[in-house]
PDB file of C-alpha atoms in Angstrom:
ATOM      1  CA  MET A   1      17.025  -4.400  -5.533  1.00 42.00           C
ATOM      2  CA  LEU A   2      15.332  -6.010  -2.820  1.00 48.00           C
ATOM      3  CA  ARG A   3      15.870  -9.096  -4.986  1.00 48.00           C
ATOM      4  CA  LEU A   4      14.982 -11.356  -1.934  1.00 48.00           C
ATOM      5  CA  LEU A   5      11.553  -9.733  -1.107  1.00 51.00           C
ATOM      6  CA  ILE A   6      10.387  -9.721  -5.086  1.00 49.00           C
ATOM      7  CA  PHE A   7      11.378 -13.377  -5.163  1.00 42.00           C
ATOM      8  CA  SER A   8       9.514 -14.473  -1.866  1.00 50.00           C
ATOM      9  CA  VAL A   9       6.357 -12.435  -3.068  1.00 49.00           C
ATOM     10  CA  LEU A  10       6.142 -14.138  -6.492  1.00 45.00           C
ATOM     11  CA  VAL A  11       6.779 -17.606  -4.992  1.00 43.00           C
ATOM     12  CA  SER A  12       4.042 -17.183  -2.195  1.00 50.00           C
ATOM     13  CA  ILE A  13       1.665 -15.459  -4.835  1.00 46.00           C
ATOM     14  CA  ALA A  14       2.227 -18.404  -7.328  1.00 44.00           C
ATOM     15  CA  LEU A  15       1.853 -21.122  -4.427  1.00 41.00           C
ATOM     16  CA  SER A  16      -1.222 -19.594  -2.522  1.00 45.00           C
ATOM     17  CA  SER A  17      -3.383 -17.476  -4.763  1.00 44.00           C
ATOM     18  CA  GLU A  18      -6.324 -18.724  -6.523  1.00 50.00           C
ATOM     19  CA  GLU A  19      -7.244 -17.561 -10.072  1.00 54.00           C
ATOM     20  CA  SER A  20     -10.035 -14.976  -8.612  1.00 59.00           C
ATOM     21  CA  GLU A  21      -9.947 -11.307  -9.160  1.00 62.00           C
ATOM     22  CA  PHE A  22      -8.845  -9.370  -6.243  1.00 62.00           C
ATOM     23  CA  ASP A  23     -11.690  -7.447  -4.604  1.00 59.00           C
ATOM     24  CA  PHE A  24     -11.111  -3.711  -5.532  1.00 58.00           C
ATOM     25  CA  SER A  25     -14.482  -2.621  -4.324  1.00 54.00           C
ATOM     26  CA  GLY A  26     -13.478  -1.130  -1.182  1.00 54.00           C
ATOM     27  CA  ILE A  27     -14.251  -1.111   2.315  1.00 57.00           C
ATOM     28  CA  ASP A  28     -16.524   1.732   3.541  1.00 57.00           C
ATOM     29  CA  SER A  29     -15.952   3.427   7.131  1.00 59.00           C
ATOM     30  CA  ASP A  30     -19.098   1.713   8.717  1.00 63.00           C
ATOM     31  CA  GLU A  31     -18.091  -1.723   7.526  1.00 64.00           C
ATOM     32  CA  PHE A  32     -14.484  -1.262   8.869  1.00 68.00           C
ATOM     33  CA  GLU A  33     -15.818   0.251  12.268  1.00 72.00           C
ATOM     34  CA  ALA A  34     -18.066  -2.964  12.963  1.00 74.00           C
ATOM     35  CA  HIS A  35     -15.062  -5.078  12.073  1.00 66.00           C
ATOM     36  CA  LEU A  36     -12.749  -3.362  14.458  1.00 74.00           C
ATOM     37  CA  ARG A  37     -15.828  -3.587  17.141  1.00 78.00           C
ATOM     38  CA  GLU A  38     -16.000  -7.432  16.403  1.00 76.00           C
ATOM     39  CA  HIS A  39     -12.147  -7.794  16.604  1.00 72.00           C
ATOM     40  CA  GLY A  40     -12.289  -6.321  20.449  1.00 77.00           C
ATOM     41  CA  PHE A  41     -10.958  -2.832  19.713  1.00 75.00           C
ATOM     42  CA  SER A  42     -12.037  -0.348  22.442  1.00 79.00           C
ATOM     43  CA  GLU A  43     -14.134   2.557  21.199  1.00 76.00           C
ATOM     44  CA  GLU A  44     -10.918   4.932  22.109  1.00 75.00           C
ATOM     45  CA  LYS A  45      -9.009   2.831  19.704  1.00 72.00           C
ATOM     46  CA  ILE A  46     -11.574   2.895  17.216  1.00 69.00           C
ATOM     47  CA  ARG A  47     -11.623   6.709  16.950  1.00 67.00           C
ATOM     48  CA  GLN A  48      -7.743   6.779  16.877  1.00 67.00           C
ATOM     49  CA  ILE A  49      -7.792   4.286  13.872  1.00 68.00           C
ATOM     50  CA  LEU A  50     -10.705   5.779  11.964  1.00 65.00           C
ATOM     51  CA  PRO A  51      -9.955   9.155   9.985  1.00 58.00           C
ATOM     52  CA  GLU A  52     -12.284  11.997  10.564  1.00 54.00           C
ATOM     53  CA  GLN A  53     -14.990  11.987   8.109  1.00 49.00           C
ATOM     54  CA  ALA A  54     -14.014  14.954   5.560  1.00 47.00           C
ATOM     55  CA  GLU A  55     -16.672  16.388   3.234  1.00 50.00           C
ATOM     56  CA  PRO A  56     -16.654  15.036  -0.319  1.00 50.00           C
ATOM     57  CA  ASN A  57     -14.608  17.390  -2.856  1.00 50.00           C
ATOM     58  CA  ARG A  58     -17.303  19.265  -4.385  1.00 50.00           C
ATOM     59  CA  ASN A  59     -14.735  20.564  -7.463  1.00 52.00           C
ATOM     60  CA  CYS A  60     -14.844  16.675  -8.248  1.00 53.00           C
ATOM     61  CA  THR A  61     -17.895  16.357 -10.544  1.00 49.00           C
ATOM     62  CA  LYS A  62     -16.819  13.334 -12.340  1.00 52.00           C
ATOM     63  CA  LYS A  63     -16.643   9.557 -11.468  1.00 56.00           C
ATOM     64  CA  ILE A  64     -12.898   9.517 -11.520  1.00 61.00           C
ATOM     65  CA  CYS A  65     -10.984  12.533  -9.649  1.00 71.00           C
ATOM     66  CA  ALA A  66      -7.356  13.606 -10.004  1.00 76.00           C
ATOM     67  CA  PRO A  67      -5.219  12.482  -7.133  1.00 82.00           C
ATOM     68  CA  LYS A  68      -4.595  14.653  -4.327  1.00 81.00           C
ATOM     69  CA  PRO A  69      -0.949  16.040  -4.503  1.00 85.00           C
ATOM     70  CA  LEU A  70       1.294  14.472  -2.021  1.00 88.00           C
ATOM     71  CA  LYS A  71       2.575  17.841  -0.694  1.00 87.00           C
ATOM     72  CA  LYS A  72      -1.001  18.447   0.708  1.00 85.00           C
ATOM     73  CA  ILE A  73      -1.630  14.973   2.032  1.00 84.00           C
ATOM     74  CA  CYS A  74       1.827  14.857   3.733  1.00 87.00           C
ATOM     75  CA  ALA A  75       1.853  18.683   4.801  1.00 84.00           C
ATOM     76  CA  ASP A  76       1.141  17.779   8.300  1.00 82.00           C
ATOM     77  CA  PRO A  77       3.021  14.727   9.865  1.00 80.00           C
ATOM     78  CA  GLU A  78       0.806  14.980  13.269  1.00 77.00           C
ATOM     79  CA  ARG A  79      -2.190  13.983  11.068  1.00 78.00           C
ATOM     80  CA  LEU A  80      -0.480  11.765   8.712  1.00 82.00           C
ATOM     81  CA  ASP A  81       3.235  10.796   8.792  1.00 88.00           C
ATOM     82  CA  CYS A  82       4.460  10.014   5.245  1.00 92.00           C
ATOM     83  CA  ALA A  83       7.366   7.763   4.323  1.00 94.00           C
ATOM     84  CA  PRO A  84      10.065   9.962   2.756  1.00 94.00           C
ATOM     85  CA  ARG A  85      10.547   9.788  -0.835  1.00 95.00           C
ATOM     86  CA  VAL A  86      13.327  10.971  -2.941  1.00 95.00           C
ATOM     87  CA  LYS A  87      13.333  12.009  -6.682  1.00 93.00           C
ATOM     88  CA  LEU A  88      15.518  10.030  -9.095  1.00 94.00           C
ATOM     89  CA  ASN A  89      17.653  11.535 -11.771  1.00 89.00           C
ATOM     90  CA  VAL A  90      15.204  10.321 -14.525  1.00 87.00           C
ATOM     91  CA  THR A  91      13.821  12.347 -17.178  1.00 83.00           C
ATOM     92  CA  GLU A  92      10.194  12.224 -16.398  1.00 77.00           C
ATOM     93  CA  SER A  93       6.960  12.436 -18.333  1.00 77.00           C
ATOM     94  CA  CYS A  94       3.649  13.236 -17.614  1.00 78.00           C
ATOM     95  CA  GLY A  95       2.801   9.460 -17.600  1.00 88.00           C
ATOM     96  CA  PHE A  96       5.149   8.464 -14.642  1.00 94.00           C
ATOM     97  CA  LYS A  97       7.368   9.775 -11.873  1.00 94.00           C
ATOM     98  CA  ALA A  98      10.900   8.070 -10.772  1.00 95.00           C
ATOM     99  CA  SER A  99      11.352   8.254  -7.179  1.00 95.00           C
ATOM    100  CA  LYS A 100      12.630   5.882  -4.203  1.00 96.00           C
ATOM    101  CA  PHE A 101      11.772   5.112  -0.590  1.00 96.00           C
ATOM    102  CA  PRO A 102      15.295   5.492   1.135  1.00 95.00           C
ATOM    103  CA  SER A 103      16.863   2.400   2.781  1.00 92.00           C
ATOM    104  CA  ASN A 104      15.992   1.254   6.577  1.00 90.00           C
ATOM    105  CA  LEU A 105      12.498   2.430   6.632  1.00 92.00           C
ATOM    106  CA  THR A 106      10.261   0.200   8.960  1.00 92.00           C
ATOM    107  CA  TRP A 107       7.052  -1.520   7.578  1.00 94.00           C
ATOM    108  CA  VAL A 108       4.868  -3.941   9.093  1.00 94.00           C
ATOM    109  CA  ARG A 109       3.544  -6.421   6.689  1.00 94.00           C
ATOM    110  CA  THR A 110       1.106  -9.384   6.396  1.00 93.00           C
ATOM    111  CA  ARG A 111      -0.366 -11.797   3.675  1.00 89.00           C
ATOM    112  CA  ILE A 112      -4.013 -11.855   2.982  1.00 79.00           C
ATOM    113  CA  HIS A 113      -5.779 -14.910   3.795  1.00 76.00           C
ATOM    114  CA  PRO A 114      -7.890 -16.279   2.169  1.00 67.00           C
ATOM    115  CA  ALA A 115      -6.355 -14.481  -0.977  1.00 65.00           C
ATOM    116  CA  ASN A 116      -8.312 -12.022  -3.100  1.00 65.00           C
ATOM    117  CA  THR A 117     -11.435 -11.796  -0.852  1.00 68.00           C
ATOM    118  CA  ARG A 118     -12.960  -8.732   1.193  1.00 70.00           C
ATOM    119  CA  GLN A 119     -12.717 -11.086   4.450  1.00 77.00           C
ATOM    120  CA  GLY A 120      -9.023 -11.606   3.825  1.00 79.00           C
ATOM    121  CA  PHE A 121      -8.780  -7.959   3.126  1.00 78.00           C
ATOM    122  CA  LEU A 122     -10.483  -7.040   6.554  1.00 81.00           C
ATOM    123  CA  ASN A 123      -8.662  -9.605   8.368  1.00 85.00           C
ATOM    124  CA  ALA A 124      -5.160  -8.420   7.139  1.00 88.00           C
ATOM    125  CA  HIS A 125      -5.886  -4.966   8.053  1.00 86.00           C
ATOM    126  CA  MET A 126      -6.870  -6.168  11.506  1.00 88.00           C
ATOM    127  CA  ARG A 127      -3.534  -7.944  12.121  1.00 92.00           C
ATOM    128  CA  LEU A 128      -1.721  -4.894  11.190  1.00 92.00           C
ATOM    129  CA  HIS A 129      -4.048  -2.543  13.424  1.00 89.00           C
ATOM    130  CA  HIS A 130      -3.661  -5.292  16.272  1.00 91.00           C
ATOM    131  CA  TYR A 131       0.178  -4.810  15.963  1.00 94.00           C
ATOM    132  CA  LEU A 132      -0.126  -0.946  15.912  1.00 90.00           C
ATOM    133  CA  HIS A 133      -1.987  -1.135  19.129  1.00 89.00           C
ATOM    134  CA  GLY A 134      -0.367  -3.371  21.353  1.00 90.00           C
ATOM    135  CA  ALA A 135       0.105  -6.700  19.637  1.00 92.00           C
ATOM    136  CA  ASN A 136       3.863  -6.413  19.778  1.00 93.00           C
ATOM    137  CA  LYS A 137       6.619  -7.632  22.315  1.00 93.00           C
ATOM    138  CA  LEU A 138       6.877  -4.228  24.028  1.00 90.00           C
ATOM    139  CA  ARG A 139       3.166  -3.573  24.088  1.00 91.00           C
ATOM    140  CA  VAL A 140       3.692  -0.220  22.626  1.00 86.00           C
ATOM    141  CA  THR A 141       1.094   1.632  20.566  1.00 87.00           C
ATOM    142  CA  PHE A 142       2.271   2.918  17.051  1.00 87.00           C
ATOM    143  CA  THR A 143       0.659   5.317  14.931  1.00 84.00           C
ATOM    144  CA  ARG A 144       0.137   4.337  11.315  1.00 85.00           C
ATOM    145  CA  GLY A 145       2.050   6.238   8.411  1.00 89.00           C
ATOM    146  CA  ALA A 146       1.763   6.348   4.746  1.00 92.00           C
ATOM    147  CA  PRO A 147       1.623   4.841   2.275  1.00 94.00           C
ATOM    148  CA  GLU A 148      -0.084   1.532   2.534  1.00 91.00           C
ATOM    149  CA  ILE A 149       1.645  -0.669   0.064  1.00 93.00           C
ATOM    150  CA  SER A 150       0.321  -3.800  -1.459  1.00 89.00           C
ATOM    151  CA  SER A 151       2.034  -6.333  -3.620  1.00 88.00           C
ATOM    152  CA  LEU A 152      -0.277  -7.608  -6.415  1.00 85.00           C
ATOM    153  CA  LEU A 153       0.573 -10.110  -9.823  1.00 82.00           C
ATOM    154  CA  TYR A 154      -1.281  -9.219 -12.628  1.00 83.00           C
ATOM    155  CA  ASN A 155      -1.703 -12.046 -15.126  1.00 81.00           C
ATOM    156  CA  LYS A 156      -1.882 -10.647 -18.435  1.00 78.00           C
ATOM    157  CA  THR A 157      -2.905 -14.015 -20.186  1.00 80.00           C
ATOM    158  CA  THR A 158      -5.891 -14.655 -18.123  1.00 81.00           C
ATOM    159  CA  GLY A 159      -6.272 -10.576 -17.265  1.00 77.00           C
ATOM    160  CA  VAL A 160      -6.742 -11.353 -13.618  1.00 78.00           C
ATOM    161  CA  ILE A 161      -4.988  -9.656 -10.557  1.00 77.00           C
ATOM    162  CA  THR A 162      -4.191 -12.182  -7.827  1.00 72.00           C
ATOM    163  CA  GLY A 163      -2.331 -12.428  -4.913  1.00 63.00           C
ATOM    164  CA  TYR A 164      -1.987  -9.705  -2.283  1.00 72.00           C
ATOM    165  CA  ASP A 165      -0.150  -8.708   0.964  1.00 87.00           C
ATOM    166  CA  VAL A 166      -0.126  -5.342   2.318  1.00 90.00           C
ATOM    167  CA  ALA A 167       2.329  -3.345   4.389  1.00 94.00           C
ATOM    168  CA  PHE A 168       1.921  -0.163   6.549  1.00 93.00           C
ATOM    169  CA  TYR A 169       4.696   2.289   7.019  1.00 94.00           C
ATOM    170  CA  ILE A 170       5.762   3.060  10.609  1.00 91.00           C
ATOM    171  CA  ASN A 171       8.156   5.977  11.521  1.00 87.00           C
ATOM    172  CA  THR A 172      10.060   4.215  14.529  1.00 77.00           C
ATOM    173  CA  GLU A 173      12.081   7.022  14.972  1.00 76.00           C
ATOM    174  CA  LEU A 174       9.384   8.826  16.942  1.00 73.00           C
ATOM    175  CA  TYR A 175       9.533   5.658  19.195  1.00 70.00           C
ATOM    176  CA  HIS A 176      13.253   5.178  19.519  1.00 67.00           C
ATOM    177  CA  ILE A 177      12.979   1.383  19.144  1.00 73.00           C
ATOM    178  CA  PRO A 178      10.959  -1.260  17.016  1.00 77.00           C
ATOM    179  CA  SER A 179       8.925  -3.935  18.726  1.00 88.00           C
ATOM    180  CA  ALA A 180       8.613  -7.150  16.937  1.00 91.00           C
ATOM    181  CA  PRO A 181       5.026  -8.550  16.566  1.00 95.00           C
ATOM    182  CA  THR A 182       3.323 -11.294  18.708  1.00 95.00           C
ATOM    183  CA  ASN A 183       1.424 -12.734  15.640  1.00 96.00           C
ATOM    184  CA  PRO A 184       3.682 -14.969  13.574  1.00 95.00           C
ATOM    185  CA  ASP A 185       1.468 -13.880  10.714  1.00 95.00           C
ATOM    186  CA  VAL A 186       2.723 -10.271  10.916  1.00 96.00           C
ATOM    187  CA  ASN A 187       6.328  -9.267  10.117  1.00 94.00           C
ATOM    188  CA  LEU A 188       7.994  -6.024  11.078  1.00 93.00           C
ATOM    189  CA  GLU A 189      10.780  -5.351   8.676  1.00 92.00           C
ATOM    190  CA  LEU A 190      13.494  -2.867   7.727  1.00 91.00           C
ATOM    191  CA  TRP A 191      13.506  -2.300   3.940  1.00 91.00           C
ATOM    192  CA  GLU A 192      16.454  -1.390   1.897  1.00 90.00           C
ATOM    193  CA  GLU A 193      15.860   1.365  -0.560  1.00 93.00           C
ATOM    194  CA  LEU A 194      12.877   0.835  -2.783  1.00 94.00           C
ATOM    195  CA  PRO A 195      13.219   2.670  -6.264  1.00 95.00           C
ATOM    196  CA  VAL A 196       9.960   2.622  -8.181  1.00 96.00           C
ATOM    197  CA  TYR A 197       8.431   4.090 -11.666  1.00 96.00           C
ATOM    198  CA  SER A 198       5.023   5.362 -10.450  1.00 96.00           C
ATOM    199  CA  ARG A 199       1.834   6.708 -11.863  1.00 95.00           C
ATOM    200  CA  ALA A 200      -0.755   8.673  -9.480  1.00 93.00           C
ATOM    201  CA  PHE A 201      -4.484   8.536  -9.661  1.00 88.00           C
ATOM    202  CA  GLY A 202      -7.405   9.496  -7.606  1.00 82.00           C
ATOM    203  CA  ASP A 203     -10.689   7.610  -6.710  1.00 70.00           C
ATOM    204  CA  TYR A 204     -11.154   5.064  -9.304  1.00 60.00           C
ATOM    205  CA  GLY A 205     -15.091   5.335 -11.007  1.00 51.00           C
ATOM    206  CA  GLY A 206     -17.639   2.755 -10.697  1.00 48.00           C
ATOM    207  CA  GLN A 207     -19.388   1.121  -7.901  1.00 50.00           C
ATOM    208  CA  THR A 208     -18.513  -2.547  -8.891  1.00 52.00           C
ATOM    209  CA  ASN A 209     -15.478  -4.552  -8.399  1.00 53.00           C
ATOM    210  CA  ASN A 210     -15.188  -5.269 -12.092  1.00 56.00           C
ATOM    211  CA  SER A 211     -14.906  -1.466 -12.986  1.00 65.00           C
ATOM    212  CA  ARG A 212     -12.550  -0.963 -10.370  1.00 72.00           C
ATOM    213  CA  SER A 213     -10.508  -3.481 -11.101  1.00 76.00           C
ATOM    214  CA  SER A 214     -10.504  -2.405 -14.853  1.00 81.00           C
ATOM    215  CA  TYR A 215      -9.516   1.125 -13.877  1.00 82.00           C
ATOM    216  CA  VAL A 216      -6.329  -0.313 -11.893  1.00 85.00           C
ATOM    217  CA  LYS A 217      -5.592  -2.157 -14.760  1.00 87.00           C
ATOM    218  CA  LYS A 218      -5.928   0.818 -17.062  1.00 88.00           C
ATOM    219  CA  GLN A 219      -3.346   2.712 -14.743  1.00 91.00           C
ATOM    220  CA  LEU A 220      -0.966  -0.100 -14.845  1.00 92.00           C
ATOM    221  CA  LYS A 221      -1.208  -0.045 -18.683  1.00 92.00           C
ATOM    222  CA  GLN A 222      -0.777   3.456 -19.131  1.00 94.00           C
ATOM    223  CA  LEU A 223       2.260   3.592 -16.807  1.00 95.00           C
ATOM    224  CA  ASP A 224       3.933   0.605 -18.900  1.00 94.00           C
ATOM    225  CA  GLN A 225       3.105   2.618 -22.059  1.00 94.00           C
ATOM    226  CA  ALA A 226       4.578   5.749 -20.716  1.00 94.00           C
ATOM    227  CA  LEU A 227       7.994   3.788 -19.726  1.00 94.00           C
ATOM    228  CA  LYS A 228       7.752   2.356 -22.918  1.00 93.00           C
ATOM    229  CA  LYS A 229       7.567   5.816 -24.954  1.00 92.00           C
ATOM    230  CA  ALA A 230      10.725   6.652 -22.906  1.00 92.00           C
ATOM    231  CA  ASN A 231      12.558   3.550 -23.687  1.00 92.00           C
ATOM    232  CA  ILE A 232      12.603   2.354 -20.006  1.00 92.00           C
ATOM    233  CA  THR A 233      12.947  -1.195 -19.372  1.00 91.00           C
ATOM    234  CA  ASN A 234      14.882  -1.607 -16.178  1.00 92.00           C
ATOM    235  CA  TYR A 235      11.770  -2.744 -14.068  1.00 92.00           C
ATOM    236  CA  VAL A 236      10.559  -5.911 -12.877  1.00 89.00           C
ATOM    237  CA  HIS A 237       8.556  -7.485 -15.631  1.00 80.00           C
ATOM    238  CA  ASP A 238       6.985 -10.717 -14.083  1.00 78.00           C
ATOM    239  CA  GLY A 239       3.522  -9.343 -13.624  1.00 84.00           C
ATOM    240  CA  LEU A 240       4.105  -8.027  -9.832  1.00 88.00           C
ATOM    241  CA  PHE A 241       3.180  -4.211  -9.182  1.00 92.00           C
ATOM    242  CA  LEU A 242       2.590  -2.224  -6.117  1.00 92.00           C
ATOM    243  CA  LEU A 243      -0.317  -0.398  -5.453  1.00 91.00           C
ATOM    244  CA  ALA A 244       0.296   2.591  -2.894  1.00 93.00           C
ATOM    245  CA  VAL A 245      -2.547   4.181  -1.117  1.00 89.00           C
ATOM    246  CA  TYR A 246      -2.222   7.396   0.860  1.00 88.00           C
ATOM    247  CA  ASN A 247      -5.148   7.760   2.595  1.00 74.00           C
ATOM    248  CA  PRO A 248      -6.901   5.556   5.398  1.00 56.00           C
ATOM    249  CA  LEU A 249     -10.202   3.747   5.094  1.00 51.00           C
ATOM    250  CA  GLY A 250     -13.240   6.196   4.998  1.00 49.00           C
ATOM    251  CA  HIS A 251     -11.813   9.268   3.359  1.00 52.00           C
ATOM    252  CA  ALA A 252     -14.356  11.126   1.391  1.00 51.00           C
ATOM    253  CA  HIS A 253     -14.692  10.878  -2.496  1.00 51.00           C
ATOM    254  CA  GLY A 254     -12.228  13.242  -4.453  1.00 52.00           C
ATOM    255  CA  ARG A 255      -9.639  13.432  -1.683  1.00 59.00           C
ATOM    256  CA  LYS A 256      -7.676  10.256  -2.210  1.00 74.00           C
ATOM    257  CA  ARG A 257      -4.266   9.396  -3.657  1.00 86.00           C
ATOM    258  CA  TYR A 258      -3.516   6.009  -5.301  1.00 90.00           C
ATOM    259  CA  GLU A 259      -0.519   5.099  -7.245  1.00 94.00           C
ATOM    260  CA  VAL A 260       0.572   2.074  -9.294  1.00 94.00           C
ATOM    261  CA  MET A 261       4.099   1.190  -9.085  1.00 96.00           C
ATOM    262  CA  ARG A 262       6.611  -0.676 -11.063  1.00 95.00           C
ATOM    263  CA  ILE A 263       9.906  -1.608  -9.039  1.00 94.00           C
ATOM    264  CA  ILE A 264      13.083  -0.615 -10.623  1.00 94.00           C
ATOM    265  CA  ASP A 265      15.616  -3.397 -11.008  1.00 87.00           C
ATOM    266  CA  ASP A 266      18.870  -1.841 -12.118  1.00 72.00           C
ATOM    267  CA  ALA A 267      22.212  -3.403 -12.358  1.00 44.00           C
ATOM    268  CA  LYS A 268      23.399  -2.621  -8.679  1.00 46.00           C
ATOM    269  CA  PRO A 269      24.242  -5.083  -6.113  1.00 39.00           C
ATOM    270  CA  LYS A 270      20.660  -6.379  -4.574  1.00 45.00           C
ATOM    271  CA  ASN A 271      19.802  -5.565  -1.171  1.00 44.00           C
ATOM    272  CA  LYS A 272      17.763  -7.450   1.221  1.00 49.00           C
ATOM    273  CA  THR A 273      14.808  -7.082   3.452  1.00 61.00           C
ATOM    274  CA  ARG A 274      15.635  -7.521   7.188  1.00 62.00           C
ATOM    275  CA  LYS A 275      13.379  -8.824   9.870  1.00 68.00           C
ATOM    276  CA  VAL A 276      13.312  -7.031  12.899  1.00 64.00           C
ATOM    277  CA  ASP A 277      13.319  -9.443  15.950  1.00 63.00           C
ATOM    278  CA  ASN A 278      13.414  -7.250  18.935  1.00 61.00           C
TER     279      ASN A 278
END
């Protein structure tokens, strides 16, 4: 599936990424708000983008918290519009789940420049948020959905995660028509079905980038081990993995959900990702 997308991601990562660890240290809401203001967002738009500040989960006393269930995160589409997911007919274990995002969902995607830096991370999000708030041919304002999906490449030889692009889900059915970006660095795409094996986790512990990066690698390793134990091998092995985030920037500790994902690569005819040119 998505052979063209997988190939383009791997090639672009190989050509443009430096061998430096991706910055997993996160962006707090104050820093993100200041960056939005620097990029010309009005106070009204900033309030629309930033989530309401929830209280930390007092039941989560550890540095590592359990992931918030999808049925709770996606219970109210008016608060967070989640992309539909369909459970696959695969015998699952406690170490992984199998599901797919159906075909013809709309995603807005951009690369991070420069790769693997906080500034690159912020600038990529600015481009996507500018698109959502009018930087498109029809000057339509869209609501960001969930999840946010990042494409990353893990080099097992060096132990470094490099390369990064990021995509937001948009429920264009709410707006009747998609609208192409005005920024050439932003792509609006219709993805064909995206089947994945996934492992969910909550807030990763520690305050440094190294500890957070190590925790993401640990989750990816545990996903791979669970798949191996189940004799499952039909997924992309080229180092590419996805990181899905189901909460916007700024959500309180203990109320987040992340998923590491391996793309299922079966023997069916491969579909393509279609660019929207409206």
